Coordinates of C-alpha atoms in Angstrom, one line a residue:
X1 CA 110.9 43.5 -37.5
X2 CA 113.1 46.7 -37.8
X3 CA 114.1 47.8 -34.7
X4 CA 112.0 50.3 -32.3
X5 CA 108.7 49.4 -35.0
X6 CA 106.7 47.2 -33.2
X7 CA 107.2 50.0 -29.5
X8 CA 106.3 52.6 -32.0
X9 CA 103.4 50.5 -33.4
X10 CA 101.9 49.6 -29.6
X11 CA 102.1 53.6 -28.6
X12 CA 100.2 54.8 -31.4
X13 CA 97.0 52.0 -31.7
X14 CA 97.1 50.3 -28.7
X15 CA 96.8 53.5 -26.4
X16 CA 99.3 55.1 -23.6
X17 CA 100.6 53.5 -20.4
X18 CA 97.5 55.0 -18.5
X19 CA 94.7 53.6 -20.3
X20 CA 96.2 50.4 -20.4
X21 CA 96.8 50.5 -17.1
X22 CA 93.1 51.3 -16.5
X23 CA 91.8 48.3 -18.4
X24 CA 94.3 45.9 -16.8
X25 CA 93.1 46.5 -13.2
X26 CA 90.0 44.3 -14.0
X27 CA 92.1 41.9 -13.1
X28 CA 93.3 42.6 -9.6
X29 CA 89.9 41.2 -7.8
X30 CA 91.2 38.0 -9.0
X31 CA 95.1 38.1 -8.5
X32 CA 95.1 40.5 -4.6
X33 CA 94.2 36.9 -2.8
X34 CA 96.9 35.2 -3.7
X35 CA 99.1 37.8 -2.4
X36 CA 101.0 36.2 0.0
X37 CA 104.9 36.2 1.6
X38 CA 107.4 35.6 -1.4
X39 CA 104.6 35.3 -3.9
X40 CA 106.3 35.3 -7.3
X41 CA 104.1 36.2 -10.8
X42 CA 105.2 35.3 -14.8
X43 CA 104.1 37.7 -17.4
X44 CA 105.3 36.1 -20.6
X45 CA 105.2 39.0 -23.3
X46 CA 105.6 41.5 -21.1
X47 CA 105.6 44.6 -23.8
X48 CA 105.6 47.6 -22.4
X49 CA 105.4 46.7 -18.7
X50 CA 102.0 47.9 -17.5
X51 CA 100.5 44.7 -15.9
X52 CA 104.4 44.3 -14.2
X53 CA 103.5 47.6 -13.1
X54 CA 100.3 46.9 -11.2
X55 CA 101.8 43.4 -9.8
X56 CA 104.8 44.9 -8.7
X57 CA 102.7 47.7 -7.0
X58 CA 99.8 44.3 -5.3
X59 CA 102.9 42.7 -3.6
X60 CA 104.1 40.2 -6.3
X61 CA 107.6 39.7 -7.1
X62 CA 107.1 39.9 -10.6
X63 CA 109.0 39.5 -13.6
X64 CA 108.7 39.9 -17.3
X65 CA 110.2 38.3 -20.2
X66 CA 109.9 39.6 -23.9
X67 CA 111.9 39.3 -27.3
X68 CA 111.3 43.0 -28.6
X69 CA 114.4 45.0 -27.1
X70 CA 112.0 48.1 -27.7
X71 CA 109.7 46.7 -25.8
X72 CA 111.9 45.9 -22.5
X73 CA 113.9 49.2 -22.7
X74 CA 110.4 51.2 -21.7
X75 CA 110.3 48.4 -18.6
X76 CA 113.7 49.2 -17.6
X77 CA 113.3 53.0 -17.3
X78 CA 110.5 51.9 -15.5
X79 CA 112.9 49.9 -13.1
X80 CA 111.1 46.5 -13.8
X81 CA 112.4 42.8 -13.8
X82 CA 113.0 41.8 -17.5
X83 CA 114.9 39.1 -19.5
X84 CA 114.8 38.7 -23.2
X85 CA 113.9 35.5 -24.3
X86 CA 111.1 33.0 -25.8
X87 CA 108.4 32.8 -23.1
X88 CA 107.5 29.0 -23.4
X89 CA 111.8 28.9 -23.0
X90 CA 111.0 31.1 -20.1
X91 CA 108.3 29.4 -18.7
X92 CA 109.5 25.8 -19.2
X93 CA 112.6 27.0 -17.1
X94 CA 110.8 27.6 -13.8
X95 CA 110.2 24.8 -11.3
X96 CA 107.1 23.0 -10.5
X97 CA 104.4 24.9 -8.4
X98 CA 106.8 28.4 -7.9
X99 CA 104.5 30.4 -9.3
X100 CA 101.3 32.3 -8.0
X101 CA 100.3 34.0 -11.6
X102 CA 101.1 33.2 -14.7
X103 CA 100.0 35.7 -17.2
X104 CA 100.2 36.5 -21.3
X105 CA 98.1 39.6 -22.5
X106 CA 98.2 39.3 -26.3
X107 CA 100.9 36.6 -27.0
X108 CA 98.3 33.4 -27.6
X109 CA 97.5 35.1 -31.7
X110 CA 101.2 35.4 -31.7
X111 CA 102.0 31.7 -31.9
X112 CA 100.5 28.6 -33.3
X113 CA 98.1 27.1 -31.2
X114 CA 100.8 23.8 -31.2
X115 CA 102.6 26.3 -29.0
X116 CA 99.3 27.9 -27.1
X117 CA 98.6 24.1 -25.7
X118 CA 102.1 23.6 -24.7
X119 CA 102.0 27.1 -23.0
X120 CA 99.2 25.9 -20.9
X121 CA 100.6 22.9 -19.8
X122 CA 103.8 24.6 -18.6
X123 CA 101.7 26.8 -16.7
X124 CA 99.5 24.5 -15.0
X125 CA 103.1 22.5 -14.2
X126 CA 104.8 25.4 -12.4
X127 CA 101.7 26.9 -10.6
X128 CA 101.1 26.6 -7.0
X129 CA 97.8 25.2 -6.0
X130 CA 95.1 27.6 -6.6
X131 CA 97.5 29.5 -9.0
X132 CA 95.8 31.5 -12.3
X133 CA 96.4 31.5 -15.4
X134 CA 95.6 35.0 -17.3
X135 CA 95.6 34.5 -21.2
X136 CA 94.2 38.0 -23.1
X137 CA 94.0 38.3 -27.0
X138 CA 91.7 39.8 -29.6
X139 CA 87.8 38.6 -29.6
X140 CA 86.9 37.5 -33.3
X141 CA 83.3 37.7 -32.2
X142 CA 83.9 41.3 -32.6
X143 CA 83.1 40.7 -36.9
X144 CA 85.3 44.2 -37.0
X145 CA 87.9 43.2 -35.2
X146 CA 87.8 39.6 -36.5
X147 CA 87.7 40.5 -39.9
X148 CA 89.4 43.7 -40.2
X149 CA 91.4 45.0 -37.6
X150 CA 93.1 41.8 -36.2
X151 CA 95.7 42.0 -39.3
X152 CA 96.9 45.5 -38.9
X153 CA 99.2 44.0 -36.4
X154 CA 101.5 42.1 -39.6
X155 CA 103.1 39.9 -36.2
X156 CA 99.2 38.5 -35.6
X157 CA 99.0 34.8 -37.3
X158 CA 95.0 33.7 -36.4
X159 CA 92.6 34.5 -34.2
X160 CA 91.3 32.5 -31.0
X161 CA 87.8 31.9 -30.4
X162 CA 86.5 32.4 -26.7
X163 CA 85.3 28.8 -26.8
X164 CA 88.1 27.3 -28.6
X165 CA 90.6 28.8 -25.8
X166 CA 88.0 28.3 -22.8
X167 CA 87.8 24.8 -24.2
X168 CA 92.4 24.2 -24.3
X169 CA 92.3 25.7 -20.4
X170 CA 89.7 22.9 -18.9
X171 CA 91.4 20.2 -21.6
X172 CA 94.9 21.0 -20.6
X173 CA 93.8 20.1 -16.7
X174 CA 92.5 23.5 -14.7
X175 CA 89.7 23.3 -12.0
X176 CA 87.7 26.0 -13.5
X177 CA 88.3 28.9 -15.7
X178 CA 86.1 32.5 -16.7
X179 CA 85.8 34.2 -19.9
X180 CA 86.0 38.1 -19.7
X181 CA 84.6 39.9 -22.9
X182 CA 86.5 43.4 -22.2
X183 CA 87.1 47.2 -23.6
X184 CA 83.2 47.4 -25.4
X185 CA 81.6 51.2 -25.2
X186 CA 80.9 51.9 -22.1
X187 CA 77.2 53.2 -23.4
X188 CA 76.4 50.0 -25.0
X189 CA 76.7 48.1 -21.5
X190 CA 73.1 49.7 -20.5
X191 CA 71.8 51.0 -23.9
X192 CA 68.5 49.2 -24.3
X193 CA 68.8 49.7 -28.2
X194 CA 71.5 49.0 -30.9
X195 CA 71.8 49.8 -34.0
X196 CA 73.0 47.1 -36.9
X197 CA 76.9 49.1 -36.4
X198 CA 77.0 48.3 -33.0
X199 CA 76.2 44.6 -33.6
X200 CA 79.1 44.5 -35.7
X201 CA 82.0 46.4 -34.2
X202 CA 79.9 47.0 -30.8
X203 CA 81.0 43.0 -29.3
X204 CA 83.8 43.4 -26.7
X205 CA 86.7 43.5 -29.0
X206 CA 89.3 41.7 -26.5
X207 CA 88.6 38.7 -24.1
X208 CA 90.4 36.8 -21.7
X209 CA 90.8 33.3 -20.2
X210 CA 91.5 33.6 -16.5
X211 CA 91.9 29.7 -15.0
X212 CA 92.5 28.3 -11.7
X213 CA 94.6 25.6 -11.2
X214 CA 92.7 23.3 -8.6
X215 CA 93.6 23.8 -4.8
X216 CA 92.4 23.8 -1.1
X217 CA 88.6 25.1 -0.7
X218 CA 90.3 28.0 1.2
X219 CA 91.9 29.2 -2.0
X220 CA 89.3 29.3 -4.3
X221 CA 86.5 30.6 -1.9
X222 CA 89.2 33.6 -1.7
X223 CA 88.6 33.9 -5.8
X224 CA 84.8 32.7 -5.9
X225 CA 83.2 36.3 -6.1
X226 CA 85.8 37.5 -9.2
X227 CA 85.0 34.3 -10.7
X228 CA 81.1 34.6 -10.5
X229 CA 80.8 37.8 -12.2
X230 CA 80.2 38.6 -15.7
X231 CA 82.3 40.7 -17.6
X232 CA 81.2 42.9 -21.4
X233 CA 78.9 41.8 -24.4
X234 CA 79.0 39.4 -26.9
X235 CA 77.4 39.0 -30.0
X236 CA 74.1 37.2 -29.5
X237 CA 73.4 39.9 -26.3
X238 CA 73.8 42.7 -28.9
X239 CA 72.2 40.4 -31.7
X240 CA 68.9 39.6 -29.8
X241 CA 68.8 43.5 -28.4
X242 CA 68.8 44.5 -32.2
X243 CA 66.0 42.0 -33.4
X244 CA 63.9 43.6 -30.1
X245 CA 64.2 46.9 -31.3
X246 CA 63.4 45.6 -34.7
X247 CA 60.6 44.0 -33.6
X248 CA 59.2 46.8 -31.1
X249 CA 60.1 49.2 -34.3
X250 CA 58.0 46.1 -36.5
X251 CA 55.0 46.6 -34.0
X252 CA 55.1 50.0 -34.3
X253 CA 54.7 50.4 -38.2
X254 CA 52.4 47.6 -38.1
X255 CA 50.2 49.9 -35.7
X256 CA 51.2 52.7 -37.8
X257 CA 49.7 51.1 -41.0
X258 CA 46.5 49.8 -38.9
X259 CA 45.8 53.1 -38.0
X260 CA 46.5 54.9 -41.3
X261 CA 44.3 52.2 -42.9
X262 CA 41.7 52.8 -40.7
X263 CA 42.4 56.8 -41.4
X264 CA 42.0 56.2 -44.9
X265 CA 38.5 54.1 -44.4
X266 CA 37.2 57.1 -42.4
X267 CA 38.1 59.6 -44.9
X268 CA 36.7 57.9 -47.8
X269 CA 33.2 57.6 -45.7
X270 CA 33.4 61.3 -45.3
X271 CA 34.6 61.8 -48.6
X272 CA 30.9 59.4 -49.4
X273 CA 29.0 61.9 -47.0
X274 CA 30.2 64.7 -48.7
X275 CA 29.2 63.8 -51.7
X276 CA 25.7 62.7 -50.8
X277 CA 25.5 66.0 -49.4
X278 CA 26.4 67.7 -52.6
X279 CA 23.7 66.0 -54.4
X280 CA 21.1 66.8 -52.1
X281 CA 22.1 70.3 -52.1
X282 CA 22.1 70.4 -56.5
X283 CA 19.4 68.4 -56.6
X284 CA 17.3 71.2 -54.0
X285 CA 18.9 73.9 -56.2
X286 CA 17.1 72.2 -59.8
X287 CA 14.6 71.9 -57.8
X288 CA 14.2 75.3 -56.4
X289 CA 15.0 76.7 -59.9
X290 CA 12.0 74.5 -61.2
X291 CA 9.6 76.7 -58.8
X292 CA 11.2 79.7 -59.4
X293 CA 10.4 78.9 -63.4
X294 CA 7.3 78.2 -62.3
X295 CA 6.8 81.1 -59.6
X296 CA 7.6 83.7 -62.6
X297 CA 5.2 81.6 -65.3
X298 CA 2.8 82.1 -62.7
X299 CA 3.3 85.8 -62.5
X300 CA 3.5 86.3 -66.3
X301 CA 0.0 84.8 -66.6
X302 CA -1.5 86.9 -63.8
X303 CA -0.1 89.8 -65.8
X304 CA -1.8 88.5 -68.8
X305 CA -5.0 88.5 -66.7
X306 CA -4.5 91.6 -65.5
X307 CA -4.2 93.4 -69.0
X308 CA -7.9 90.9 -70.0
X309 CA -9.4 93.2 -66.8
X310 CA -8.1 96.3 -68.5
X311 CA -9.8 95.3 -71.7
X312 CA -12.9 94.6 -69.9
X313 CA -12.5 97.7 -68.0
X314 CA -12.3 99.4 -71.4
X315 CA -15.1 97.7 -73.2
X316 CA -17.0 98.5 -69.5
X317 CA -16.4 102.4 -70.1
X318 CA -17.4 102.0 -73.9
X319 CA -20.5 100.2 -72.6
X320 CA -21.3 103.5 -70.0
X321 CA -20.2 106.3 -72.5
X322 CA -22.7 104.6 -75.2
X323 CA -25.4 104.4 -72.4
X324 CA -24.4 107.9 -71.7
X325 CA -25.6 109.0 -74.9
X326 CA -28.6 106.8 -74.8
X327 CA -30.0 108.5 -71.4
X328 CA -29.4 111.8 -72.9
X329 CA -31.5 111.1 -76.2
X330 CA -34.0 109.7 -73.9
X331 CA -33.9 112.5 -71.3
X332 CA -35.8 114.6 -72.7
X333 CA -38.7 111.6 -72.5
X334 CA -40.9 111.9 -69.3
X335 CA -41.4 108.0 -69.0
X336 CA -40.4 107.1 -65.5
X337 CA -39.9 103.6 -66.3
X338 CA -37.7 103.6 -69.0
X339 CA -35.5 106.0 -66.3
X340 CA -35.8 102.7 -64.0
X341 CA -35.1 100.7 -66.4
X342 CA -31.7 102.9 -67.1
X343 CA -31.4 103.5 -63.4
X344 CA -30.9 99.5 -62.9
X345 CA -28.6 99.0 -65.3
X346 CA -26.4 102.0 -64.5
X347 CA -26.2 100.0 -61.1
X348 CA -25.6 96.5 -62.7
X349 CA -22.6 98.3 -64.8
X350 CA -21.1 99.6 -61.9
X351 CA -22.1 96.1 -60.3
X352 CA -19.9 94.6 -63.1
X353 CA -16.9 97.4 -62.3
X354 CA -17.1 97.0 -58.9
X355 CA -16.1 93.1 -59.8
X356 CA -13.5 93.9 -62.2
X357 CA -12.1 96.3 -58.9
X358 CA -12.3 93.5 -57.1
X359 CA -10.9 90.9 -59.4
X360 CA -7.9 93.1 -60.1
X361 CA -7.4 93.6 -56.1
X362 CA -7.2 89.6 -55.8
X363 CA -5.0 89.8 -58.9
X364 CA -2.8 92.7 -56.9
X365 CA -2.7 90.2 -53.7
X366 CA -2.0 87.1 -55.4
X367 CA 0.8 89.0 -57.0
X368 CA 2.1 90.1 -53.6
X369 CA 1.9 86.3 -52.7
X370 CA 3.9 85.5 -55.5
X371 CA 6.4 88.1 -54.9
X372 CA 7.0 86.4 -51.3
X373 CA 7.3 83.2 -52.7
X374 CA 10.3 84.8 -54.8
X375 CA 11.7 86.5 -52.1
X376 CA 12.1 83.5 -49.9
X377 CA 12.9 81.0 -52.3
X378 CA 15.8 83.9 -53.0
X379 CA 16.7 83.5 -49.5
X380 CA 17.0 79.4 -49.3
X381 CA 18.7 79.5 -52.7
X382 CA 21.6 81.6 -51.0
X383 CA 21.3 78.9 -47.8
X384 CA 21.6 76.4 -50.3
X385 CA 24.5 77.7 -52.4
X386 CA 26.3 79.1 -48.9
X387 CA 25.9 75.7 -47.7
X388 CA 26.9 74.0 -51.3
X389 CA 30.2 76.5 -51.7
X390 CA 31.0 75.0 -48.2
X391 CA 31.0 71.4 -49.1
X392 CA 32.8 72.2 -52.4
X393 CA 35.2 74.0 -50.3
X394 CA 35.4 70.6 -48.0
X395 CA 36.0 68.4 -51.4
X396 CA 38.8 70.1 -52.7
X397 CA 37.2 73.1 -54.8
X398 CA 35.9 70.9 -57.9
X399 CA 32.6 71.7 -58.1
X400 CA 32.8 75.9 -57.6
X401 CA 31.8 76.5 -61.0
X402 CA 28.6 74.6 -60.8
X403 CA 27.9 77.2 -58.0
X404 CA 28.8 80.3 -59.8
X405 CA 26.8 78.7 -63.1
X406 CA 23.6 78.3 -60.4
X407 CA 24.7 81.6 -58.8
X408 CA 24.6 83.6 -62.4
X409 CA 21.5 82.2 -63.7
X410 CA 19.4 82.8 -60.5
X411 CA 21.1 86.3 -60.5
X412 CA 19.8 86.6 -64.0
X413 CA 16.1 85.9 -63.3
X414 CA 16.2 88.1 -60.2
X415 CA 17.6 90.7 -62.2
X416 CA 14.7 90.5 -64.6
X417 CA 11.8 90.5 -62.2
X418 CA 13.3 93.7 -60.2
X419 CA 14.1 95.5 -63.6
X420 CA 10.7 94.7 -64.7
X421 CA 11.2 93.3 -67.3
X422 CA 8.8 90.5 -66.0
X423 CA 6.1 93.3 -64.8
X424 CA 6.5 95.9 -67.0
X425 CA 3.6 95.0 -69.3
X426 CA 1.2 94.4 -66.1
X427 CA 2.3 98.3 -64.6
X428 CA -0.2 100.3 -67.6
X429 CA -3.3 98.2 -67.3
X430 CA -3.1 98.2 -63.2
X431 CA -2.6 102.1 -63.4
X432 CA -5.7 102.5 -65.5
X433 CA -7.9 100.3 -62.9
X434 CA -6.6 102.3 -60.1
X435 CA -7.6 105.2 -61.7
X436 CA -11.3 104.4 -62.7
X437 CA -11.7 103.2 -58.8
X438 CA -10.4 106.5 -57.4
X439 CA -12.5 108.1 -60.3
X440 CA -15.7 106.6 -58.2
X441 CA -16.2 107.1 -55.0
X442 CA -17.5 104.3 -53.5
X443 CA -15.6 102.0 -55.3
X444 CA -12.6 103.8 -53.5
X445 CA -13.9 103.3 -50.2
X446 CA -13.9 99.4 -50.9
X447 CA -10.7 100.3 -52.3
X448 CA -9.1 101.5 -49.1
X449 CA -11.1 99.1 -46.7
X450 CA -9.5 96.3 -48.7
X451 CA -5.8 97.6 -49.0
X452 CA -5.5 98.1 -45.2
X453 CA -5.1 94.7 -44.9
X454 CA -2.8 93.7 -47.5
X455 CA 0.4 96.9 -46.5
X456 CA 2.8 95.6 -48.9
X457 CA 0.1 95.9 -51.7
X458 CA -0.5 99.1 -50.4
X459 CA 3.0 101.0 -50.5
X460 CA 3.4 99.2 -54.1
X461 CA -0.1 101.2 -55.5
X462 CA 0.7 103.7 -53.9
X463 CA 4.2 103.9 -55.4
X464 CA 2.5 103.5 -58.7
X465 CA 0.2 105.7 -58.5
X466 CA 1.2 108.7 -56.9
X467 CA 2.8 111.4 -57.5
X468 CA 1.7 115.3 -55.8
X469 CA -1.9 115.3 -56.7
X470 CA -4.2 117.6 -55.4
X471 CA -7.0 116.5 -53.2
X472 CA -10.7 115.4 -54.4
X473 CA -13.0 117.7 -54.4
X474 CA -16.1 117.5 -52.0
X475 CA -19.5 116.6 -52.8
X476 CA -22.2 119.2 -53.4
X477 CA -24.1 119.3 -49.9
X478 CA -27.5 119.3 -52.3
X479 CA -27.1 115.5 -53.6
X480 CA -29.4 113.4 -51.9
X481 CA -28.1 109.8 -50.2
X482 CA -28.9 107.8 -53.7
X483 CA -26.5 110.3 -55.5
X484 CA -24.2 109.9 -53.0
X485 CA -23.1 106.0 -54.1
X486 CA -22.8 106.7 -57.5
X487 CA -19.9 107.3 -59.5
X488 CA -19.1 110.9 -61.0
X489 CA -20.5 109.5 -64.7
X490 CA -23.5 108.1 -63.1
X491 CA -24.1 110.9 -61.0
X492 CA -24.1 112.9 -64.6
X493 CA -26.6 110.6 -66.2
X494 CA -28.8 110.5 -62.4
X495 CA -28.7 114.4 -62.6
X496 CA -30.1 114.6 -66.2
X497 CA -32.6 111.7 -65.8
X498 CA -33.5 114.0 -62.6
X499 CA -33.9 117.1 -64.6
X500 CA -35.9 115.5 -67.2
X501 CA -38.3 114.2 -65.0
X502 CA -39.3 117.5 -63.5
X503 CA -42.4 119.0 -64.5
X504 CA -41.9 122.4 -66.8
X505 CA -43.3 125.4 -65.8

């Protein structure tokens, strides 16, 4: 590579001094007890000089070797030890068991792995007892960095598994090695869900090998507690956190769909009620239109009954005018009997009114009756469409015209029985009845004595009746108690029978 590229490169993508530095001192729990007097430590690939930095700074005489001129100027103004040269040259140079540390943070994807095994024999060869071994490099189980960002570095030739390089360590002859899975996001260590990004770029995206060459008990008891712990994520952790949230998030649409089902079930059995509710109510409304058809039939045949009594009461005043003129031809006779005789049947005629009065009071009542009936069938038909508009209302609005058809016919018959156009024709003939009772007294006493128990019938005679009239004149004081039962005609005809009776002078 030109020179200077591959310093520049390192500063812009692989972060400044600092945060290196950070990252590196997970390592110092496993290199501070092996600290001792003349210590010496190897970091083959030394770039930039950070983990010289932090040895230098433990106690280790430490010393770096590199082959990018770039690279080793930034560890000189740092005041570092540094040779240029081929690291396995380096490494192969130094004397059995010298060194305390041997370390190589990203050289291993550098090389061929021809190279990697050799590199790991040299380094168990010139370790001292209980000596590490510290290999970093780029994680491939990070399916980001192993398929993408490995190769923006053009210097990278393939990368190393954690088990393929944990495997070369314990081949090649250390006691006992520890992968570190390192630099993952720091809220993915606790997160209890990930999403399907974070299983593929969250894995660490760099691990290490760190290996102990075999040595006293003493030495590695000093290491045992770096050793046993565990160190970022890899990718079935994040994998089998993803298919719990995916089966929680399963469980929860399955219980989602269970309950909408069971939503939908309900609403179609209230949807069932509703509609079993809306055929009751139009079935009670034909049926109540059925009785008002019938109510009003009713009334128009009482009419017609009423208008038969005014024919009667006509042919009945016919009958007394023609009897009239029958007791005044026969007036001027003196036979008593044949008076009698007329006498009687004056009293059976008004015998005969006095039942049409009565007939056409019953008539009156059982109109009143009917006119109840109309008012409160009137009164459950507006229940019935209050309650009917509210279950339309319920279904969604389908069936509103069916209310305002209902609504307008019953409005239509109501109209007609207030306007009269239902009682008109019965108003003349009840008139003229009125009028012959009030035209005889004692019929108008029944009259009144039968009235004061029916009120209604009452205010509507008297609203037909009357208008400003003035009141009845009283009776002669000389009529004697017979005279004082009879109607004005038959008081006429009494008077003239009387008169005719009376011996002349």
């Amino acid at each position: 590579m030109s020179g200077g590229f591959y310093r520049a490169f390192e500063d812009r993508y692989r972060g400044s001094r600092d945060v290196i530095s950070a990252r590196l001192a997970v390592y110092l729990p496993f290199v501070r007890p092996l600290v001792h007097e003349g210590a010496a430590a190897l970091d083959l690939g030394c770039g930039r000089g950070e983990w010289l930095e932090l040895l230098t700074q433990a106690g280790f005489a430490a010393e770096g070797v590199d082959l990018d001129e770039g690279m080793l100027a930034a560890c000189r103004e740092r005041g570092l030890r540094v040779v240029n040269g081929d690291a396995l040259e380096a490494l192969r140079a130094r004397p059995d068991g010298s060194l305390a540390v041997v370390s190589a943070f990203h050289l291993v994807e550098h090389i061929p792995f021809e190279q990697v095994q050799a590199l790991i024999a040299e380094a168990l060869r010139v370790l001292q007892p209980g000596g590490l071994l510290i290999m970093e490099t780029p994680n491939p189980e990070n399916l980001v960095v192993g398929t993408s960002s490995f190769y923006d570095d053009p210097s990278h030739l393939r990368p190393l598994t954690p088990k393929l390089l944990g495997f070369a360590v314990e081949f090649g002859g250390f006691g006992r090695h520890t992968i570190l899975r390192l630099q993952e996001a720091e809220h993915l260590r606790d997160a209890a869900g990930v999403g399907l990004f974070d299983v593929l770029a969250g894995v660490s995206p760099d691990y290490s090998v760190v290996a102990q060459k075999a040595g006293a008990p003493a030495h590695l008891a000093s290491i045992d507690n770096a050793f046993a712990a565990t160190h970022g994520l890899d990718l079935h952790d994040l994998a089998q956190r993803y298919q719990q949230g995916q089966d929680a998030l399963r469980g929860e649409l399955i219980g989602v769909r269970e309950q909408q089902t069971a939503t939908g079930l309900a609403v179609q059995q209230q949807l069932a009620t509703v509609d079993a509710q809306i055929a009751h109510v139009h079935a009670s409304t034909v049926g109540l239109g059925e009785e008002q058809a019938l109510l009003t039939a009713a009334q128009a045949g009482f009419g017609e009954r009423l208008l038969e009594c005014e024919r009667s009461q006509e042919q009945a005043d016919l009958r007394l005018d023609g009897l009239e003129e029958n007791v005044q031809r026969l007036a001027r006779a003196t036979d008593e009997p044949v008076v009698k005789r007329l006498r009687t049947r004056v009293l059976e005629l008004e015998a005969s009114h006095q039942h049409a009065v009565d007939e056409s009071a019953r008539l009156a009542q059982h109109v009143a009756w009917i006119e109840g009936r109309l008012t409160h069938a009137e009164s459950e038909a507006a229940a019935l469409r209050h309650q009917l508009g509210e279950l339309l209302l319920r279904r969604g609005g389908i069936k509103v015209r069916l209310v305002r058809m209902l609504g307008s016919g019953r409005r239509r018959l109501l109209d007609a029985a207030r306007t009269s156009r239902l009682r008109q024709p019965a108003y003349a003939p009840v008139r003229r009845v009125v009028r012959g009772v009030l035209r005889r007294p004692a019929l108008k006493r029944v009259a009144r004595r039968l009235v004061t128990h029916f009120p209604r019938l009452h205010t509507r005679l008297m609203q037909l009746m009357y208008a400003p009239a003035a009141a009845a004149s009283a009776a002669p004081a000389d009529i004697d108690p017979l005279a004082l039962q009879m109607s004005p005609r038959s008081l006429s005809i009494y008077r003239a029978l009387r008169a005719a009776s009376k011996p002349k002078d």
